[in-house]
């Protein structure tokens, strides 16, 4: 009988300690949440000047060189200096043609892994920069799907 009473007392003590710990953690979480609500996020530093503009390219779908039944879909954007919308549209069309030409000469194994994707990004950015005479600062690959 004493053993059962001791187990009941220890169980009640454990329940009380757990409840107190839970209330303490809940109060601490509320304090942290309230502190985050009042804090303003730090400004995001941009590596581009105020004249830079992000322009989205239309999705590109083409077949790859090897294997012949593989297709690639690329959605990309380019970061350009300030230019008229007409010039940017023409430039975007030329860059899209360059991307299609590049992808048609590449195989799916070239894009495997992080290094493959980094090489693709670097190659396409370099081609875009050359095509635009330096007006395109960077080509950002948003999605790449190979099937």
PDB file of C-alpha atoms in Angstrom:
ATOM      1  CA  UNK A   1       0.000   0.000   0.000  1.00  0.00           C
ATOM      2  CA  UNK A   2       2.866   2.363   0.797  1.00  0.00           C
ATOM      3  CA  UNK A   3       4.404   1.574  -2.571  1.00  0.00           C
ATOM      4  CA  UNK A   4       1.230   2.584  -4.409  1.00  0.00           C
ATOM      5  CA  UNK A   5       0.955   5.779  -2.367  1.00  0.00           C
ATOM      6  CA  UNK A   6       4.594   6.625  -3.142  1.00  0.00           C
ATOM      7  CA  UNK A   7       4.003   6.053  -6.884  1.00  0.00           C
ATOM      8  CA  UNK A   8       0.874   8.241  -6.818  1.00  0.00           C
ATOM      9  CA  UNK A   9       2.724  11.041  -4.973  1.00  0.00           C
ATOM     10  CA  UNK A  10       5.660  10.870  -7.420  1.00  0.00           C
ATOM     11  CA  UNK A  11       3.252  10.886 -10.370  1.00  0.00           C
ATOM     12  CA  UNK A  12       1.482  13.980  -9.014  1.00  0.00           C
ATOM     13  CA  UNK A  13       4.838  15.710  -8.489  1.00  0.00           C
ATOM     14  CA  UNK A  14       5.885  14.833 -12.085  1.00  0.00           C
ATOM     15  CA  UNK A  15       2.577  16.156 -13.449  1.00  0.00           C
ATOM     16  CA  UNK A  16       2.986  19.403 -11.522  1.00  0.00           C
ATOM     17  CA  UNK A  17       6.609  19.845 -12.622  1.00  0.00           C
ATOM     18  CA  UNK A  18       5.639  19.164 -16.249  1.00  0.00           C
ATOM     19  CA  UNK A  19       2.795  21.654 -16.099  1.00  0.00           C
ATOM     20  CA  UNK A  20       5.044  24.348 -14.619  1.00  0.00           C
ATOM     21  CA  UNK A  21       7.740  23.707 -17.239  1.00  0.00           C
ATOM     22  CA  UNK A  22       5.138  23.856 -20.020  1.00  0.00           C
ATOM     23  CA  UNK A  23       3.719  27.147 -18.757  1.00  0.00           C
ATOM     24  CA  UNK A  24       7.211  28.600 -18.492  1.00  0.00           C
ATOM     25  CA  UNK A  25       8.099  27.545 -22.060  1.00  0.00           C
ATOM     26  CA  UNK A  26       4.779  28.874 -23.388  1.00  0.00           C
ATOM     27  CA  UNK A  27       5.383  32.251 -21.742  1.00  0.00           C
ATOM     28  CA  UNK A  28       8.927  32.381 -23.129  1.00  0.00           C
ATOM     29  CA  UNK A  29       7.654  31.576 -26.638  1.00  0.00           C
ATOM     30  CA  UNK A  30       5.083  34.365 -26.378  1.00  0.00           C
ATOM     31  CA  UNK A  31       7.777  36.839 -25.345  1.00  0.00           C
ATOM     32  CA  UNK A  32       9.936  35.857 -28.313  1.00  0.00           C
ATOM     33  CA  UNK A  33       6.980  36.106 -30.722  1.00  0.00           C
ATOM     34  CA  UNK A  34       6.071  39.551 -29.391  1.00  0.00           C
ATOM     35  CA  UNK A  35       9.680  40.700 -29.730  1.00  0.00           C
ATOM     36  CA  UNK A  36       9.789  39.517 -33.362  1.00  0.00           C
ATOM     37  CA  UNK A  37       6.553  41.318 -34.208  1.00  0.00           C
ATOM     38  CA  UNK A  38       7.979  44.649 -33.136  1.00  0.00           C
ATOM     39  CA  UNK A  39      11.379  44.209 -34.790  1.00  0.00           C
ATOM     40  CA  UNK A  40      11.885  45.538 -38.305  1.00  0.00           C
ATOM     41  CA  UNK A  41      13.869  43.333 -40.687  1.00  0.00           C
ATOM     42  CA  UNK A  42      17.271  44.643 -41.710  1.00  0.00           C
ATOM     43  CA  UNK A  43      17.440  46.129 -45.211  1.00  0.00           C
ATOM     44  CA  UNK A  44      18.531  43.715 -47.911  1.00  0.00           C
ATOM     45  CA  UNK A  45      21.759  44.769 -49.522  1.00  0.00           C
ATOM     46  CA  UNK A  46      21.655  44.478 -53.300  1.00  0.00           C
ATOM     47  CA  UNK A  47      24.724  43.777 -55.352  1.00  0.00           C
ATOM     48  CA  UNK A  48      23.194  45.780 -58.201  1.00  0.00           C
ATOM     49  CA  UNK A  49      22.832  49.518 -58.599  1.00  0.00           C
ATOM     50  CA  UNK A  50      19.503  51.308 -58.701  1.00  0.00           C
ATOM     51  CA  UNK A  51      19.349  51.143 -62.506  1.00  0.00           C
ATOM     52  CA  UNK A  52      19.353  47.331 -62.615  1.00  0.00           C
ATOM     53  CA  UNK A  53      16.117  45.657 -63.650  1.00  0.00           C
ATOM     54  CA  UNK A  54      14.975  42.044 -63.577  1.00  0.00           C
ATOM     55  CA  UNK A  55      13.321  40.925 -66.816  1.00  0.00           C
ATOM     56  CA  UNK A  56      11.700  37.519 -67.176  1.00  0.00           C
ATOM     57  CA  UNK A  57      12.341  35.464 -70.306  1.00  0.00           C
ATOM     58  CA  UNK A  58       9.582  33.362 -71.803  1.00  0.00           C
ATOM     59  CA  UNK A  59       9.854  29.622 -70.990  1.00  0.00           C
ATOM     60  CA  UNK A  60      12.158  27.717 -73.318  1.00  0.00           C
ATOM     61  CA  UNK A  61      11.437  24.117 -74.328  1.00  0.00           C
ATOM     62  CA  UNK A  62      13.832  22.228 -76.582  1.00  0.00           C
ATOM     63  CA  UNK A  63      15.325  18.808 -77.133  1.00  0.00           C
ATOM     64  CA  UNK A  64      18.833  17.916 -75.994  1.00  0.00           C
ATOM     65  CA  UNK A  65      21.626  16.495 -78.136  1.00  0.00           C
ATOM     66  CA  UNK A  66      21.958  13.234 -76.248  1.00  0.00           C
ATOM     67  CA  UNK A  67      19.965  11.112 -75.596  1.00  0.00           C
ATOM     68  CA  UNK A  68      17.655  12.117 -78.418  1.00  0.00           C
ATOM     69  CA  UNK A  69      14.425  11.597 -76.461  1.00  0.00           C
ATOM     70  CA  UNK A  70      15.354  14.031 -73.655  1.00  0.00           C
ATOM     71  CA  UNK A  71      13.696  17.440 -73.491  1.00  0.00           C
ATOM     72  CA  UNK A  72      14.605  20.453 -71.387  1.00  0.00           C
ATOM     73  CA  UNK A  73      12.431  23.288 -70.120  1.00  0.00           C
ATOM     74  CA  UNK A  74      14.177  26.377 -68.769  1.00  0.00           C
ATOM     75  CA  UNK A  75      12.604  29.388 -67.123  1.00  0.00           C
ATOM     76  CA  UNK A  76      15.053  32.220 -66.629  1.00  0.00           C
ATOM     77  CA  UNK A  77      15.335  35.932 -65.927  1.00  0.00           C
ATOM     78  CA  UNK A  78      18.018  38.420 -66.807  1.00  0.00           C
ATOM     79  CA  UNK A  79      19.340  41.321 -64.785  1.00  0.00           C
ATOM     80  CA  UNK A  80      19.917  44.239 -67.140  1.00  0.00           C
ATOM     81  CA  UNK A  81      20.961  47.842 -67.038  1.00  0.00           C
ATOM     82  CA  UNK A  82      18.250  50.381 -67.705  1.00  0.00           C
ATOM     83  CA  UNK A  83      17.040  50.124 -71.302  1.00  0.00           C
ATOM     84  CA  UNK A  84      13.806  50.601 -73.177  1.00  0.00           C
ATOM     85  CA  UNK A  85      11.201  47.844 -73.114  1.00  0.00           C
ATOM     86  CA  UNK A  86      11.509  47.381 -76.873  1.00  0.00           C
ATOM     87  CA  UNK A  87      15.281  46.905 -76.718  1.00  0.00           C
ATOM     88  CA  UNK A  88      14.885  44.562 -73.747  1.00  0.00           C
ATOM     89  CA  UNK A  89      12.318  42.480 -75.642  1.00  0.00           C
ATOM     90  CA  UNK A  90      14.628  42.142 -78.646  1.00  0.00           C
ATOM     91  CA  UNK A  91      17.552  41.277 -76.404  1.00  0.00           C
ATOM     92  CA  UNK A  92      15.454  38.695 -74.530  1.00  0.00           C
ATOM     93  CA  UNK A  93      14.530  37.032 -77.837  1.00  0.00           C
ATOM     94  CA  UNK A  94      18.195  36.821 -78.900  1.00  0.00           C
ATOM     95  CA  UNK A  95      19.229  35.416 -75.526  1.00  0.00           C
ATOM     96  CA  UNK A  96      16.424  32.836 -75.686  1.00  0.00           C
ATOM     97  CA  UNK A  97      17.728  31.755 -79.113  1.00  0.00           C
ATOM     98  CA  UNK A  98      21.222  31.411 -77.644  1.00  0.00           C
ATOM     99  CA  UNK A  99      19.874  29.263 -74.804  1.00  0.00           C
ATOM    100  CA  UNK A 100      18.073  26.986 -77.282  1.00  0.00           C
ATOM    101  CA  UNK A 101      21.243  26.656 -79.359  1.00  0.00           C
ATOM    102  CA  UNK A 102      23.295  25.841 -76.271  1.00  0.00           C
ATOM    103  CA  UNK A 103      20.824  23.258 -74.961  1.00  0.00           C
ATOM    104  CA  UNK A 104      20.532  21.526 -78.344  1.00  0.00           C
ATOM    105  CA  UNK A 105      24.284  20.959 -78.327  1.00  0.00           C
ATOM    106  CA  UNK A 106      24.386  19.630 -74.734  1.00  0.00           C
ATOM    107  CA  UNK A 107      23.642  16.258 -73.193  1.00  0.00           C
ATOM    108  CA  UNK A 108      21.645  15.549 -70.053  1.00  0.00           C
ATOM    109  CA  UNK A 109      24.725  14.241 -68.243  1.00  0.00           C
ATOM    110  CA  UNK A 110      26.346  17.695 -68.437  1.00  0.00           C
ATOM    111  CA  UNK A 111      23.727  19.076 -66.037  1.00  0.00           C
ATOM    112  CA  UNK A 112      23.995  16.399 -63.349  1.00  0.00           C
ATOM    113  CA  UNK A 113      24.839  17.542 -59.855  1.00  0.00           C
ATOM    114  CA  UNK A 114      25.606  20.947 -58.478  1.00  0.00           C
ATOM    115  CA  UNK A 115      28.694  21.435 -60.608  1.00  0.00           C
ATOM    116  CA  UNK A 116      26.768  20.736 -63.777  1.00  0.00           C
ATOM    117  CA  UNK A 117      24.127  23.280 -62.867  1.00  0.00           C
ATOM    118  CA  UNK A 118      26.772  25.838 -61.902  1.00  0.00           C
ATOM    119  CA  UNK A 119      28.552  25.342 -65.244  1.00  0.00           C
ATOM    120  CA  UNK A 120      25.231  25.740 -67.079  1.00  0.00           C
ATOM    121  CA  UNK A 121      24.485  28.941 -65.187  1.00  0.00           C
ATOM    122  CA  UNK A 122      27.964  30.332 -65.804  1.00  0.00           C
ATOM    123  CA  UNK A 123      27.926  29.422 -69.510  1.00  0.00           C
ATOM    124  CA  UNK A 124      24.496  30.938 -70.102  1.00  0.00           C
ATOM    125  CA  UNK A 125      25.381  34.104 -68.145  1.00  0.00           C
ATOM    126  CA  UNK A 126      28.559  34.516 -70.162  1.00  0.00           C
ATOM    127  CA  UNK A 127      26.694  34.011 -73.464  1.00  0.00           C
ATOM    128  CA  UNK A 128      24.048  36.550 -72.423  1.00  0.00           C
ATOM    129  CA  UNK A 129      26.687  39.080 -71.414  1.00  0.00           C
ATOM    130  CA  UNK A 130      28.520  38.679 -74.727  1.00  0.00           C
ATOM    131  CA  UNK A 131      25.289  38.850 -76.743  1.00  0.00           C
ATOM    132  CA  UNK A 132      24.231  42.069 -74.996  1.00  0.00           C
ATOM    133  CA  UNK A 133      27.667  43.730 -75.028  1.00  0.00           C
ATOM    134  CA  UNK A 134      27.678  43.736 -71.226  1.00  0.00           C
ATOM    135  CA  UNK A 135      24.152  45.068 -70.717  1.00  0.00           C
ATOM    136  CA  UNK A 136      23.045  41.798 -69.126  1.00  0.00           C
ATOM    137  CA  UNK A 137      24.735  41.495 -65.760  1.00  0.00           C
ATOM    138  CA  UNK A 138      23.480  38.036 -64.878  1.00  0.00           C
ATOM    139  CA  UNK A 139      21.185  35.324 -66.189  1.00  0.00           C
ATOM    140  CA  UNK A 140      19.206  33.680 -63.398  1.00  0.00           C
ATOM    141  CA  UNK A 141      17.935  30.148 -64.006  1.00  0.00           C
ATOM    142  CA  UNK A 142      14.659  29.869 -62.126  1.00  0.00           C
ATOM    143  CA  UNK A 143      13.697  26.332 -63.147  1.00  0.00           C
ATOM    144  CA  UNK A 144      15.312  23.589 -65.184  1.00  0.00           C
ATOM    145  CA  UNK A 145      13.374  20.436 -65.941  1.00  0.00           C
ATOM    146  CA  UNK A 146      14.852  17.609 -68.007  1.00  0.00           C
ATOM    147  CA  UNK A 147      12.689  14.684 -68.972  1.00  0.00           C
TER     148      UNK A 147
END
